[in-house]
mmCIF file of C-alpha atoms in Angstrom:
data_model
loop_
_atom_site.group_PDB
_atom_site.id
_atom_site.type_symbol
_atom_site.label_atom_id
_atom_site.label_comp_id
_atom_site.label_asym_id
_atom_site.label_seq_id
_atom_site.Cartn_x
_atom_site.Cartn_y
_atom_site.Cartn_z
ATOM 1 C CA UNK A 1 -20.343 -59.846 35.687
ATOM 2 C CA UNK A 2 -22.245 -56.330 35.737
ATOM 3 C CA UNK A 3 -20.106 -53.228 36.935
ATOM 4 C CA UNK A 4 -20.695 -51.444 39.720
ATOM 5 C CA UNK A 5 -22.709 -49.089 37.740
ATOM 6 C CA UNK A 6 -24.761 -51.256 35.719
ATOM 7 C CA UNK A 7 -25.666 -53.041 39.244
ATOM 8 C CA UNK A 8 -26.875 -49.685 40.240
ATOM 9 C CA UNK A 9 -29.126 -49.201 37.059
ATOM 10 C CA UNK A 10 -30.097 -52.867 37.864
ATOM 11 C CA UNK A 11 -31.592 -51.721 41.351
ATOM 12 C CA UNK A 12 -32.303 -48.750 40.501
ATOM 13 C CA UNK A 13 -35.135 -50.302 37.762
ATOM 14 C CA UNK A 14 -36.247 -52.951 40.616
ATOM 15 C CA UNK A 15 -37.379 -49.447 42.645
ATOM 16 C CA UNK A 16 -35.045 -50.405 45.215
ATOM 17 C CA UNK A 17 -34.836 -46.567 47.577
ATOM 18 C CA UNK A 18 -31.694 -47.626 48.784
ATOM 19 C CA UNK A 19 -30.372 -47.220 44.923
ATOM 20 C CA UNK A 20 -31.564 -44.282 45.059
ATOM 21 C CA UNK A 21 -29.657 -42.852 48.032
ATOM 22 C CA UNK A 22 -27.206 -44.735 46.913
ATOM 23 C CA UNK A 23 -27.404 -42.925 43.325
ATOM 24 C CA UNK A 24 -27.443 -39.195 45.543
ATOM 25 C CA UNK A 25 -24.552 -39.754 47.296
ATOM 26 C CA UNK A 26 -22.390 -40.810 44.565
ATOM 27 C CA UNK A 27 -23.409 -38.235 42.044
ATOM 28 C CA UNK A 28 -25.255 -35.441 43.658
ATOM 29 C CA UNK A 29 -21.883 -33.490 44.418
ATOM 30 C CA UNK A 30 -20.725 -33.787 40.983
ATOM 31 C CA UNK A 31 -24.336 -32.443 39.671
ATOM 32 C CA UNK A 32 -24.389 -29.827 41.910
ATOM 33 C CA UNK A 33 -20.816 -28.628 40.981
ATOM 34 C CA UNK A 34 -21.851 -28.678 37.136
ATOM 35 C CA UNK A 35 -25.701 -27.187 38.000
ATOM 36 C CA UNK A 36 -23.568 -24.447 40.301
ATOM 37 C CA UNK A 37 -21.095 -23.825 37.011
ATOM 38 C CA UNK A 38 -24.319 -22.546 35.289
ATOM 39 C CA UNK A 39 -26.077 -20.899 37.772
ATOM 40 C CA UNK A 40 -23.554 -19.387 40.205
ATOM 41 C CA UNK A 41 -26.066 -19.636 43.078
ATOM 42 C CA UNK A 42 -25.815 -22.721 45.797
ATOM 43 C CA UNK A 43 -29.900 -22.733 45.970
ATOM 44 C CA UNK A 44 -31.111 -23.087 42.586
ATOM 45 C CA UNK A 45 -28.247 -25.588 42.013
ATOM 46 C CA UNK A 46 -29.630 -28.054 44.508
ATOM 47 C CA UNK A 47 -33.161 -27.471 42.710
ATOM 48 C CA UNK A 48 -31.338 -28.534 39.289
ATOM 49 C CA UNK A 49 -29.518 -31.459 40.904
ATOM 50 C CA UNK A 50 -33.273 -32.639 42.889
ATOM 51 C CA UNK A 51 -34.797 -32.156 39.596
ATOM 52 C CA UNK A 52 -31.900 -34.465 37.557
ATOM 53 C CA UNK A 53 -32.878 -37.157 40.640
ATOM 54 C CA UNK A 54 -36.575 -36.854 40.130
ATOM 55 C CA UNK A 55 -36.245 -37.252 36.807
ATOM 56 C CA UNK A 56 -34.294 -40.038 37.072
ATOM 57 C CA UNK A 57 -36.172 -41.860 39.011
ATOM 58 C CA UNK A 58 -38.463 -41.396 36.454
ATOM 59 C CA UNK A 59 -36.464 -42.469 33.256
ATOM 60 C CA UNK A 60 -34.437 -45.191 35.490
ATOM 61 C CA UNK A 61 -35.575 -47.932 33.586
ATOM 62 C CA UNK A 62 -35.015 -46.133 29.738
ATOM 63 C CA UNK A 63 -32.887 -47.243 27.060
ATOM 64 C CA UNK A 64 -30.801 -44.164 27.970
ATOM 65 C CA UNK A 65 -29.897 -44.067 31.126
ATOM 66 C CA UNK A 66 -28.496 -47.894 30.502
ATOM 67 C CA UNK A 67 -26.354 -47.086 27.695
ATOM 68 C CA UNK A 68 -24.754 -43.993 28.770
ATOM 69 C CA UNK A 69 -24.711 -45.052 32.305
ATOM 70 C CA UNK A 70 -25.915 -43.303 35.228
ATOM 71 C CA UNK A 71 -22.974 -40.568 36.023
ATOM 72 C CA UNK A 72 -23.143 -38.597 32.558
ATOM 73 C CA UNK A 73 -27.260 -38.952 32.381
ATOM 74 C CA UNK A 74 -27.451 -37.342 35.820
ATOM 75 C CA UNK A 75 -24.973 -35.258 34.758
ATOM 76 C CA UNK A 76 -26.267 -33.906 31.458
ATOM 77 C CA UNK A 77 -29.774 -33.943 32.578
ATOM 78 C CA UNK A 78 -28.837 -31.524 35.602
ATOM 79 C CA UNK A 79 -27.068 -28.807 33.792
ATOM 80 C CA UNK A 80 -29.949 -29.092 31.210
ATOM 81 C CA UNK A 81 -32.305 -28.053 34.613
ATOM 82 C CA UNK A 82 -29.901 -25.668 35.060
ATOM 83 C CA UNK A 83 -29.868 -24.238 32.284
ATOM 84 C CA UNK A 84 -33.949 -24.165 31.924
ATOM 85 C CA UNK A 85 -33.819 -22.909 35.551
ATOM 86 C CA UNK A 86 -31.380 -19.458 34.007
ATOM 87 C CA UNK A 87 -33.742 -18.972 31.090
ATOM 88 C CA UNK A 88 -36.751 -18.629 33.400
ATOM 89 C CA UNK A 89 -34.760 -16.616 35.648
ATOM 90 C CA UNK A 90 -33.490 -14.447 32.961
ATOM 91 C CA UNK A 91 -36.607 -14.571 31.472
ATOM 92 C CA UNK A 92 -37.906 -12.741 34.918
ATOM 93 C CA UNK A 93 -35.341 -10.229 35.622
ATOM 94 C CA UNK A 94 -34.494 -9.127 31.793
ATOM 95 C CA UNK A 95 -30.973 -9.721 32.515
ATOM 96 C CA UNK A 96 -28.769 -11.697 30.252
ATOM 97 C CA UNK A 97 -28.655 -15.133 31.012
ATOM 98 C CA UNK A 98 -25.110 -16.600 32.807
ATOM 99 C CA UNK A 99 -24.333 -18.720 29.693
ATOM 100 C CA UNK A 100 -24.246 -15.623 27.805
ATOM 101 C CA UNK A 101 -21.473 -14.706 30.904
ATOM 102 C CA UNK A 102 -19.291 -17.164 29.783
ATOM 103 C CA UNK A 103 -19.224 -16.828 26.482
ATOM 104 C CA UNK A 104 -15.649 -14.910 26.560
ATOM 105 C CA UNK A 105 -14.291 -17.667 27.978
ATOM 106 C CA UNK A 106 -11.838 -19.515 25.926
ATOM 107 C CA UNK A 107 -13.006 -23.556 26.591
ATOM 108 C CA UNK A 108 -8.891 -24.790 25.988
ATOM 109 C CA UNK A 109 -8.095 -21.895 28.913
ATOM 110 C CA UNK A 110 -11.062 -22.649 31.086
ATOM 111 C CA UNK A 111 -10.057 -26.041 31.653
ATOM 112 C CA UNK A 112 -7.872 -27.504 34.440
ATOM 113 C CA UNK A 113 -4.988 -29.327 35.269
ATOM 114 C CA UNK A 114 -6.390 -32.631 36.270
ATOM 115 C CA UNK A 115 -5.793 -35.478 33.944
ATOM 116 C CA UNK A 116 -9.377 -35.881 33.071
ATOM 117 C CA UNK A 117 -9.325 -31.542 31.691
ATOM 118 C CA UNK A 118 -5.772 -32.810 29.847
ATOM 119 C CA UNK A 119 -7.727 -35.405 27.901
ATOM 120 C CA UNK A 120 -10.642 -33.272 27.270
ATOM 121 C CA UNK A 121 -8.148 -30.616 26.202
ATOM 122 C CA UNK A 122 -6.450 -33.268 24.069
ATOM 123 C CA UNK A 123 -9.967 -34.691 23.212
ATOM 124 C CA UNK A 124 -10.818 -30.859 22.274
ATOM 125 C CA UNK A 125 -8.225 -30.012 20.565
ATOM 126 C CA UNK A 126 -7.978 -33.186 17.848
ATOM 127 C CA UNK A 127 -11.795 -32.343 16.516
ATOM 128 C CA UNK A 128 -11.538 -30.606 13.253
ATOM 129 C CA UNK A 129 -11.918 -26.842 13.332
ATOM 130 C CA UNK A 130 -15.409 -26.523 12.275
ATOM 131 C CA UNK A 131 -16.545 -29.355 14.989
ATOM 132 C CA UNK A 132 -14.499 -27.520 17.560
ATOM 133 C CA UNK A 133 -16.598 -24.219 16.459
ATOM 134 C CA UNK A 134 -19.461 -25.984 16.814
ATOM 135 C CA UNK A 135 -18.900 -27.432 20.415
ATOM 136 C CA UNK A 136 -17.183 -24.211 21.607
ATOM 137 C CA UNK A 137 -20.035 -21.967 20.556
ATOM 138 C CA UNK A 138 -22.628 -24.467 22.254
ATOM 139 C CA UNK A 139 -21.466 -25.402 24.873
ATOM 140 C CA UNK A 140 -18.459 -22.609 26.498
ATOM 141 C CA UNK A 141 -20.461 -20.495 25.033
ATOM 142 C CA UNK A 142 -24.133 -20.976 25.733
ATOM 143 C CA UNK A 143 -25.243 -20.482 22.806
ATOM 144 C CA UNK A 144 -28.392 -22.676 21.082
ATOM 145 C CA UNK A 145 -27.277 -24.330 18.291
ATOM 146 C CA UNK A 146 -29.591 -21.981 15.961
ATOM 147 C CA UNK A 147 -27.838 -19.128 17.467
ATOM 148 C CA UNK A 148 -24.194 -21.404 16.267
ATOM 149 C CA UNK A 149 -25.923 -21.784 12.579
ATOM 150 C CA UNK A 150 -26.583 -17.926 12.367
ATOM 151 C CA UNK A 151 -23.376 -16.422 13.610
ATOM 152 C CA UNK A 152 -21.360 -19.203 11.534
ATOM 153 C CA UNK A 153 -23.611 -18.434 8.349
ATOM 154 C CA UNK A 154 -23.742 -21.898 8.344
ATOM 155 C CA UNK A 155 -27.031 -24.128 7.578
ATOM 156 C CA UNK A 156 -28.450 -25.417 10.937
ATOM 157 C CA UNK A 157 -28.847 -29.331 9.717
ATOM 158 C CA UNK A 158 -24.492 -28.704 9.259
ATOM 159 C CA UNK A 159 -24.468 -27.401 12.508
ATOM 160 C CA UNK A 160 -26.215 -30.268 13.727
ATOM 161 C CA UNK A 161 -24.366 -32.254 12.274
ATOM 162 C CA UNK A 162 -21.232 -31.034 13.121
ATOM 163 C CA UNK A 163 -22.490 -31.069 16.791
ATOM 164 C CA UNK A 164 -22.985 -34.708 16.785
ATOM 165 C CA UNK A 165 -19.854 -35.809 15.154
ATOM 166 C CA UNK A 166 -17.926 -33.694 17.835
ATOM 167 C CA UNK A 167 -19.787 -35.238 20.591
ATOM 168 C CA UNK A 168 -19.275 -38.611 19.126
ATOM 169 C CA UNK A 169 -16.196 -37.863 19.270
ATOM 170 C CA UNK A 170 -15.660 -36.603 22.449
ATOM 171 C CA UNK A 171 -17.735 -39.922 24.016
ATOM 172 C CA UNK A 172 -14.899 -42.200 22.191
ATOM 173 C CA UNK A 173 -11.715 -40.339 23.578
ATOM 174 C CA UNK A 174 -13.711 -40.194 26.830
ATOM 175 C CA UNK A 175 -16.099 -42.782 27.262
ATOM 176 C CA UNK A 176 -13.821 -43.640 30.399
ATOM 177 C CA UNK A 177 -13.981 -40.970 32.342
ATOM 178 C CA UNK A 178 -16.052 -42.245 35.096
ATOM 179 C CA UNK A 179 -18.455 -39.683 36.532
ATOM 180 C CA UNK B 1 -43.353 -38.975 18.676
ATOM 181 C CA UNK B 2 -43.037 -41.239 15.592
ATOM 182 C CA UNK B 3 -40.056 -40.597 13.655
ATOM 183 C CA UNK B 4 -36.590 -40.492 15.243
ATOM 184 C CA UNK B 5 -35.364 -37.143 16.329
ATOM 185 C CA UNK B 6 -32.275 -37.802 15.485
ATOM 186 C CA UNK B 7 -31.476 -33.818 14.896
ATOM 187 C CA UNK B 8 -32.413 -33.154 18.057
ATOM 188 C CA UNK B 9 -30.228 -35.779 20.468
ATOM 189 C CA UNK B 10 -27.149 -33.485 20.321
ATOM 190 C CA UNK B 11 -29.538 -30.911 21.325
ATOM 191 C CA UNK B 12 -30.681 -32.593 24.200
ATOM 192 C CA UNK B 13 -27.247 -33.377 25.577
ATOM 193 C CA UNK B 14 -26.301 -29.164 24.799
ATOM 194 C CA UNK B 15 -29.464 -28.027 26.862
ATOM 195 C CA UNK B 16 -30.492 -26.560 23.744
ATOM 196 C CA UNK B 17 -34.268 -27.615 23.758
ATOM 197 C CA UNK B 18 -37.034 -26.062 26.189
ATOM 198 C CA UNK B 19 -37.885 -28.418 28.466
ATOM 199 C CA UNK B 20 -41.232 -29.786 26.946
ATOM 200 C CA UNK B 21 -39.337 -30.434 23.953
ATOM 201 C CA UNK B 22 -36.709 -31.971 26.245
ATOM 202 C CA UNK B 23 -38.819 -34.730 28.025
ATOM 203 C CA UNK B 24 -40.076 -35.824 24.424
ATOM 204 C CA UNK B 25 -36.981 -36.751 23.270
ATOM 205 C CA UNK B 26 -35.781 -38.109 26.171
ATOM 206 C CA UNK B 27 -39.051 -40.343 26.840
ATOM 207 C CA UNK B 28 -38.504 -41.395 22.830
ATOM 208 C CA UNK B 29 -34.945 -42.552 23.373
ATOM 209 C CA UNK B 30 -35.733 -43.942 26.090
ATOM 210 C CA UNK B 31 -37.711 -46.474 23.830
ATOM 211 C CA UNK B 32 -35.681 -46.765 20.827
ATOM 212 C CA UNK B 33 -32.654 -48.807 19.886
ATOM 213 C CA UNK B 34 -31.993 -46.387 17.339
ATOM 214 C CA UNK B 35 -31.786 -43.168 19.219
ATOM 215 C CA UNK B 36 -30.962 -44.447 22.655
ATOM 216 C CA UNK B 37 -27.646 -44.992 21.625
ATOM 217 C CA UNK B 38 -26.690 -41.945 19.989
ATOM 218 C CA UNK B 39 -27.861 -40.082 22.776
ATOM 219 C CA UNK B 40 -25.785 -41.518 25.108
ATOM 220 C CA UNK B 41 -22.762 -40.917 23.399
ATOM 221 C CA UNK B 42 -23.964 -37.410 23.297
ATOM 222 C CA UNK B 43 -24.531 -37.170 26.671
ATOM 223 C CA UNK B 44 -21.446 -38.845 27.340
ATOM 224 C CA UNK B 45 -19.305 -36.273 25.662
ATOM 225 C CA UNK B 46 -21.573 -33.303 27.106
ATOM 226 C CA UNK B 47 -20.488 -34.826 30.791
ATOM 227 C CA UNK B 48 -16.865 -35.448 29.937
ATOM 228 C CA UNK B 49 -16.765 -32.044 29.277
ATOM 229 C CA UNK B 50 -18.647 -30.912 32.190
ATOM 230 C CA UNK B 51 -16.833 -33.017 34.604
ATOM 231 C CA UNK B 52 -13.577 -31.329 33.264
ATOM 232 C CA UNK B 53 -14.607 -27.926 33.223
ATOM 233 C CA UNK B 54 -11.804 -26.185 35.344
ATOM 234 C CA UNK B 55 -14.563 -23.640 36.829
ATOM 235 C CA UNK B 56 -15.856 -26.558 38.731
ATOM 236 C CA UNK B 57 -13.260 -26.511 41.517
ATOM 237 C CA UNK B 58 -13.714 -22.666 41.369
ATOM 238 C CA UNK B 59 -16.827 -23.520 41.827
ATOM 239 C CA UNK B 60 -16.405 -25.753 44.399
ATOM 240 C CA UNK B 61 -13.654 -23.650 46.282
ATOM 241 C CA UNK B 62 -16.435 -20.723 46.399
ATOM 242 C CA UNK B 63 -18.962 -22.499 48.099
ATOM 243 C CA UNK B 64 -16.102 -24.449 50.726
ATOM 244 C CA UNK B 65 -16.424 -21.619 53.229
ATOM 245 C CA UNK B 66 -20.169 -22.449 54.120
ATOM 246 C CA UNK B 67 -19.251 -26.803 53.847
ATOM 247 C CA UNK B 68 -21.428 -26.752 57.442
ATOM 248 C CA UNK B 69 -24.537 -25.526 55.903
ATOM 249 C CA UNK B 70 -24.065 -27.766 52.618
ATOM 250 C CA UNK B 71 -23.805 -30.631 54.697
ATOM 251 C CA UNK B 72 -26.778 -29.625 56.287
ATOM 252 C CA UNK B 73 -28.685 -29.020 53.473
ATOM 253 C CA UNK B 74 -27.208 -31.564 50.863
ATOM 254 C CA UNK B 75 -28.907 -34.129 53.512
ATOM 255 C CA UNK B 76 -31.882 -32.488 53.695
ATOM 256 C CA UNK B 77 -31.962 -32.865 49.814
ATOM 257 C CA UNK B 78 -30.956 -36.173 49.836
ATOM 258 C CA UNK B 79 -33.887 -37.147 52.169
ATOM 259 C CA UNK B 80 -36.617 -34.681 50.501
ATOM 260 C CA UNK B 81 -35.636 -36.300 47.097
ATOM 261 C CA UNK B 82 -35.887 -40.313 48.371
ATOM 262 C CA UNK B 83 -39.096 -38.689 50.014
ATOM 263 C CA UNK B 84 -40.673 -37.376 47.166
ATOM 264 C CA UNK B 85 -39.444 -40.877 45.278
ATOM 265 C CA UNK B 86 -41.327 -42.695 47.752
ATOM 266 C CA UNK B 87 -44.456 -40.568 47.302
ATOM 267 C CA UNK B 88 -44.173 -40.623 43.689
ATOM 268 C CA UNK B 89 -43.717 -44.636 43.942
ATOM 269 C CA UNK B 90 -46.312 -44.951 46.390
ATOM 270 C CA UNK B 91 -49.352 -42.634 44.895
ATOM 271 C CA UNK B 92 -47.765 -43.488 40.937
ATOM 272 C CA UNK B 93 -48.105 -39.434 40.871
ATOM 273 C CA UNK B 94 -45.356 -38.667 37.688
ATOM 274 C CA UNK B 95 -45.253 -35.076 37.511
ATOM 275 C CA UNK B 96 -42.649 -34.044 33.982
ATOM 276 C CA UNK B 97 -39.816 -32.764 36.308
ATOM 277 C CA UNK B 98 -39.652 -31.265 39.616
ATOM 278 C CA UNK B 99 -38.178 -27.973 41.155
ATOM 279 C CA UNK B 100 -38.582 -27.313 44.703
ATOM 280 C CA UNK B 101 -38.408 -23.720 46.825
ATOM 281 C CA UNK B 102 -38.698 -25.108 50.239
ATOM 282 C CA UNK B 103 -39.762 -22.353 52.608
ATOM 283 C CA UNK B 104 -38.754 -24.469 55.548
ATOM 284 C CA UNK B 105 -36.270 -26.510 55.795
ATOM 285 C CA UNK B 106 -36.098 -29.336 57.435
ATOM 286 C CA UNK B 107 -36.072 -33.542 57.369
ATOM 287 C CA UNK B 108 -38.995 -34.623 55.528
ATOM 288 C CA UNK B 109 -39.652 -37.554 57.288
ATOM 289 C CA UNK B 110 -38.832 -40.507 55.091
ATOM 290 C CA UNK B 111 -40.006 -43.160 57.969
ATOM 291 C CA UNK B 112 -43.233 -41.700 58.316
ATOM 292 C CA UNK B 113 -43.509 -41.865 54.243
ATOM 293 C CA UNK B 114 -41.840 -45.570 53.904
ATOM 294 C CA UNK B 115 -44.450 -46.075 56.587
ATOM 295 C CA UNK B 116 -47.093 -44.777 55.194
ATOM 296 C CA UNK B 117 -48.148 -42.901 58.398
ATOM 297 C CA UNK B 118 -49.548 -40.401 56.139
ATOM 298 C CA UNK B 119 -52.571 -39.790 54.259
ATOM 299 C CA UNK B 120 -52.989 -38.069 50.792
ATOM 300 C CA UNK B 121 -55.979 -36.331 49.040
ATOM 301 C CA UNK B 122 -55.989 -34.734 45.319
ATOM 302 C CA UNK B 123 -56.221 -31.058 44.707
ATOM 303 C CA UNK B 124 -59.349 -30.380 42.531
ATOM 304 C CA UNK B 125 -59.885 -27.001 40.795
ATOM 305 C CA UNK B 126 -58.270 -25.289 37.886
ATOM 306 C CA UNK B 127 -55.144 -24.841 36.321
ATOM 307 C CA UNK B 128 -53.491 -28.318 37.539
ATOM 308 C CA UNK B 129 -53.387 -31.057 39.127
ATOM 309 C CA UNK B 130 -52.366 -31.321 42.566
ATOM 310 C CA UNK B 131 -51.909 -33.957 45.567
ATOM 311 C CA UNK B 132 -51.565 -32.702 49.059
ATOM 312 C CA UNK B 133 -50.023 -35.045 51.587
ATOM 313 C CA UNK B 134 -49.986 -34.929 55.507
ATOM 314 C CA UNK B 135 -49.015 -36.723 58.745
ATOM 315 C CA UNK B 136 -51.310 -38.495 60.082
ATOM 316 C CA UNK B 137 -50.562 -35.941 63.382
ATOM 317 C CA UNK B 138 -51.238 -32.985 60.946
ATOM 318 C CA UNK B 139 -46.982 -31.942 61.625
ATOM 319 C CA UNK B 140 -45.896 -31.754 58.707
ATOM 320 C CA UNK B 141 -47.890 -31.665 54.878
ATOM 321 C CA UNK B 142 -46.589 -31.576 51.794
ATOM 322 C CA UNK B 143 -47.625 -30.537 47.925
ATOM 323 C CA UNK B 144 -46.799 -32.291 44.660
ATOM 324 C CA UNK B 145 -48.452 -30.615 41.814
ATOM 325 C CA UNK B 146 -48.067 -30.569 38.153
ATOM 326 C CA UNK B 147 -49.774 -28.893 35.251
ATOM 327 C CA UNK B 148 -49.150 -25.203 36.461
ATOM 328 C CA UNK B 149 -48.578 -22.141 35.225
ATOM 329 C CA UNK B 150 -44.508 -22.617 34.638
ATOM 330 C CA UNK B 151 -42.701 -19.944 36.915
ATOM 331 C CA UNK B 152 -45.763 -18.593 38.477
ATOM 332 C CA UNK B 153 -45.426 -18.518 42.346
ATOM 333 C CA UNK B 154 -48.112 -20.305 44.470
ATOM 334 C CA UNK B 155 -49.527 -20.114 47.525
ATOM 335 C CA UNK B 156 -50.153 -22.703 49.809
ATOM 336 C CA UNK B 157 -53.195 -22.553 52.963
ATOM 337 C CA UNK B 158 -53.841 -25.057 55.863
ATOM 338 C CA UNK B 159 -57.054 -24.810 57.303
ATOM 339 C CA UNK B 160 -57.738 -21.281 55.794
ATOM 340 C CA UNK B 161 -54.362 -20.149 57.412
ATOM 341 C CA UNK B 162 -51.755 -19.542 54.688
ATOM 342 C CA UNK B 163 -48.187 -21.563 54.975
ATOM 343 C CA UNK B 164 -46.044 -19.953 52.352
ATOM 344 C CA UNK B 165 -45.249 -19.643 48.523
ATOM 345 C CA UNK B 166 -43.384 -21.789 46.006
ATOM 346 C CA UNK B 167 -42.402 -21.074 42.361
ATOM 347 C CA UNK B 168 -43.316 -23.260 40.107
ATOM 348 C CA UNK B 169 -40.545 -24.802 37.733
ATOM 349 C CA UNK B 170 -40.387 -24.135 34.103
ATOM 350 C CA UNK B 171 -42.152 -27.389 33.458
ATOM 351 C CA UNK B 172 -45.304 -26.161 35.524
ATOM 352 C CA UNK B 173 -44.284 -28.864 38.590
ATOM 353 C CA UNK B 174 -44.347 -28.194 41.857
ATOM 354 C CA UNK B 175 -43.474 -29.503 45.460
ATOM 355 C CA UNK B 176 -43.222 -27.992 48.772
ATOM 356 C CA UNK B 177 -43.194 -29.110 51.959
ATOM 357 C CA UNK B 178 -43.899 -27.702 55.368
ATOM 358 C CA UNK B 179 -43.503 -28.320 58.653
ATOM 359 C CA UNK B 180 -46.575 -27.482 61.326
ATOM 360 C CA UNK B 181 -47.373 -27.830 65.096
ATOM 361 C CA UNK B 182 -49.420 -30.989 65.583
ATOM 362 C CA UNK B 183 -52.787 -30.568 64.578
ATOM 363 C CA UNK B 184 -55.622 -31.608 62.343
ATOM 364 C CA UNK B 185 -55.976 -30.503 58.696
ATOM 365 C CA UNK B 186 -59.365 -29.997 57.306
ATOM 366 C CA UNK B 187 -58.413 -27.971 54.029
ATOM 367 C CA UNK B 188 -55.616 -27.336 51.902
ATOM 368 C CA UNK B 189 -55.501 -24.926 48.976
ATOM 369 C CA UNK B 190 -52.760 -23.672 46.344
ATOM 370 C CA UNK B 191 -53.393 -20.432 45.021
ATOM 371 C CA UNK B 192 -52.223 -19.370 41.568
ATOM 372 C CA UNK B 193 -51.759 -16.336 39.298
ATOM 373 C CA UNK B 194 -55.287 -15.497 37.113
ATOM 374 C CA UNK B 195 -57.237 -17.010 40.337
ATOM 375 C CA UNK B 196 -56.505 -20.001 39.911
ATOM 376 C CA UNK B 197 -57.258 -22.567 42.842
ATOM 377 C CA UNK B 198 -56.658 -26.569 43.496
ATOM 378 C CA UNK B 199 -58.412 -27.215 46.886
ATOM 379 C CA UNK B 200 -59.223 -30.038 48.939
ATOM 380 C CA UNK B 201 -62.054 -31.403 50.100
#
């Protein structure tokens, strides 16, 4: 029996519309709160999060979207148009991009209370120091992995490396969390 | 692509890559037993993580005070983006991504586009490619473009007469949509930087 969300890749890939809405009304908040995390501004949030739907309407018949499921695809693929839509911005005004504004933050701190932050916290805080680096520095931090290899001194194929076993990782101790 | 980029999933699922770089991975996964799969356990930890961050509901709690308006305008988004779907679907138009500034907003009308009570001409000049659509009444028209000059803003003419601007995104895509008092459209135009111009007829 598919799941609920595998139904929903199902008609999304048929090119049903009502998916689509469907898709929006599910996910769009939770896009726009992690698109809003980056950018700090309500407007160019709702570009990221049409942008992540476009583009999924695009991709909704990949290999991808299927295997990671629909929630952490939209997701990831709106805080990456996020992120592309503070580089072009910062790119503009000369001003140091918002990821660099976070980059004090200390991830463990920054999370919440809610069950899901505890088991990220937990999920966090079992990687092995280096992998924690790694994640830290790339993603609380904004920083490009490159930028990770050269203040670590570390080669960037390590980095790499290290980036992907965290984020394995990460999917296994959290592959539940429903988004 | 023809090898696996198997350094650069992780990448992908950080928002490390620019976004040309971006859709190539993604469009190879999207293919590949190999990669698919490792990318979606990257992006699976990227948006357990995201979904966790604790600055969300500060997030959230800053932008509670204007709920009204964000109800207002999350539907408007919700119908502009099953709009442009339908548009894309209907004139197989696949610009690389899509960012919108919407000088006026209000409901594109989805019925009229399920309906097809529209009609739809390319953009022909240089530095894109370009469709311009319109109600049949002339009351609304609306541009989906692609190939532009990434972050460059754009201006758009009816009739001579100009509507607005838009931005393109960093990909170089571009839609905007309008709303006008009834009337026929002869000629529609987007302007670039350099002197650049897509025009129809």
């Amino acid at each position: 029996v598919a799941s609920p969300g595998e139904e929903l890749i199902a008609r999304l890939g048929a090119g049903e519309p009502g998916a689509f809405e469907e898709a929006y009304r599910l996910y769009a908040p939770h896009c726009r709160a992690v698109a809003f995390r980056v950018l700090a501004d309500d407007a160019a949030a709702q570009d990221a999060v049409q942008e992540a739907f476009l583009s999924l309407w695009r991709h909704r018949d990949g290999l991808v979207v299927r295997t990671a499921g629909i929630g952490p695809w939209l997701v990831v693929v709106a805080r990456n148009a996020a992120i592309g839509i503070a580089r072009a911005a910062s790119r503009r005004s000369g001003r140091e991009s918002t990821a660099a504004a976070v980059e004090t933050i200390d991830p463990l701190d920054a999370l919440g209370t809610r069950a899901e932050a505890v088991d990220v916290r937990n999920a966090l805080s079992s990687l092995p120091d280096e992998q924690r680096t790694v994640l830290t520095m790339a993603y609380f931090g904004g920083h490009t992995l490159a930028s990770v290899a050269e203040r670590t001194a570390t080669p960037l194929g390590t980095v790499k490396r290290r980036a992907q076993l965290a984020l394995r990782k990460m999917a296994q101790q959290l592959g539940g969390l429903d988004t | 692509v023809t090898e696996h980029p198997l350094d650069q999933l992780e990448a992908f699922a950080l928002g490390d890559l620019d976004p040309a770089a971006a859709q190539t991975v993604l469009e190879h996964a999207d293919r590949c037993p190999v990669c698919a799969p490792v990318l979606a356990d990257a992006m699976t930890g990227v948006a357990a993580i995201a979904m966790a961050d604790g600055t969300r509901d500060a997030a959230v709690s800053r932008i509670a005070p204007r709920r009204d308006r964000f109800a207002y305008v999350a539907g408007w988004w919700a119908a502009a983006a099953t709009a442009a779907v339908v548009v894309l679907a209907v004139l197989n138009f696949q610009p690389r991504s899509h960012a919108t500034q919407a000088p006026v907003v209000a409901m594109v009308p989805v019925a009229a586009l399920v309906h097809s009570h529209f009609t739809h001409h390319p953009l022909h000049g240089t530095g894109g490619d370009a469709k311009e659509l319109q109600a049949l009444d002339g009351s609304w028209v609306y541009f989906v473009a692609d190939g532009l000059q990434p972050g460059a803003t754009y201006d758009a003419s009816i009739n001579g007469a100009l509507l607005g601007s838009a931005e393109a995104s960093p990909t170089g895509t571009l839609t905007s949509y309008w709303v006008r008092r009834s009337g026929k459209i002869t000629s529609a135009q987007l302007r670039g930087p350099g002197g650049t111009v897509l025009r129809w007829p």
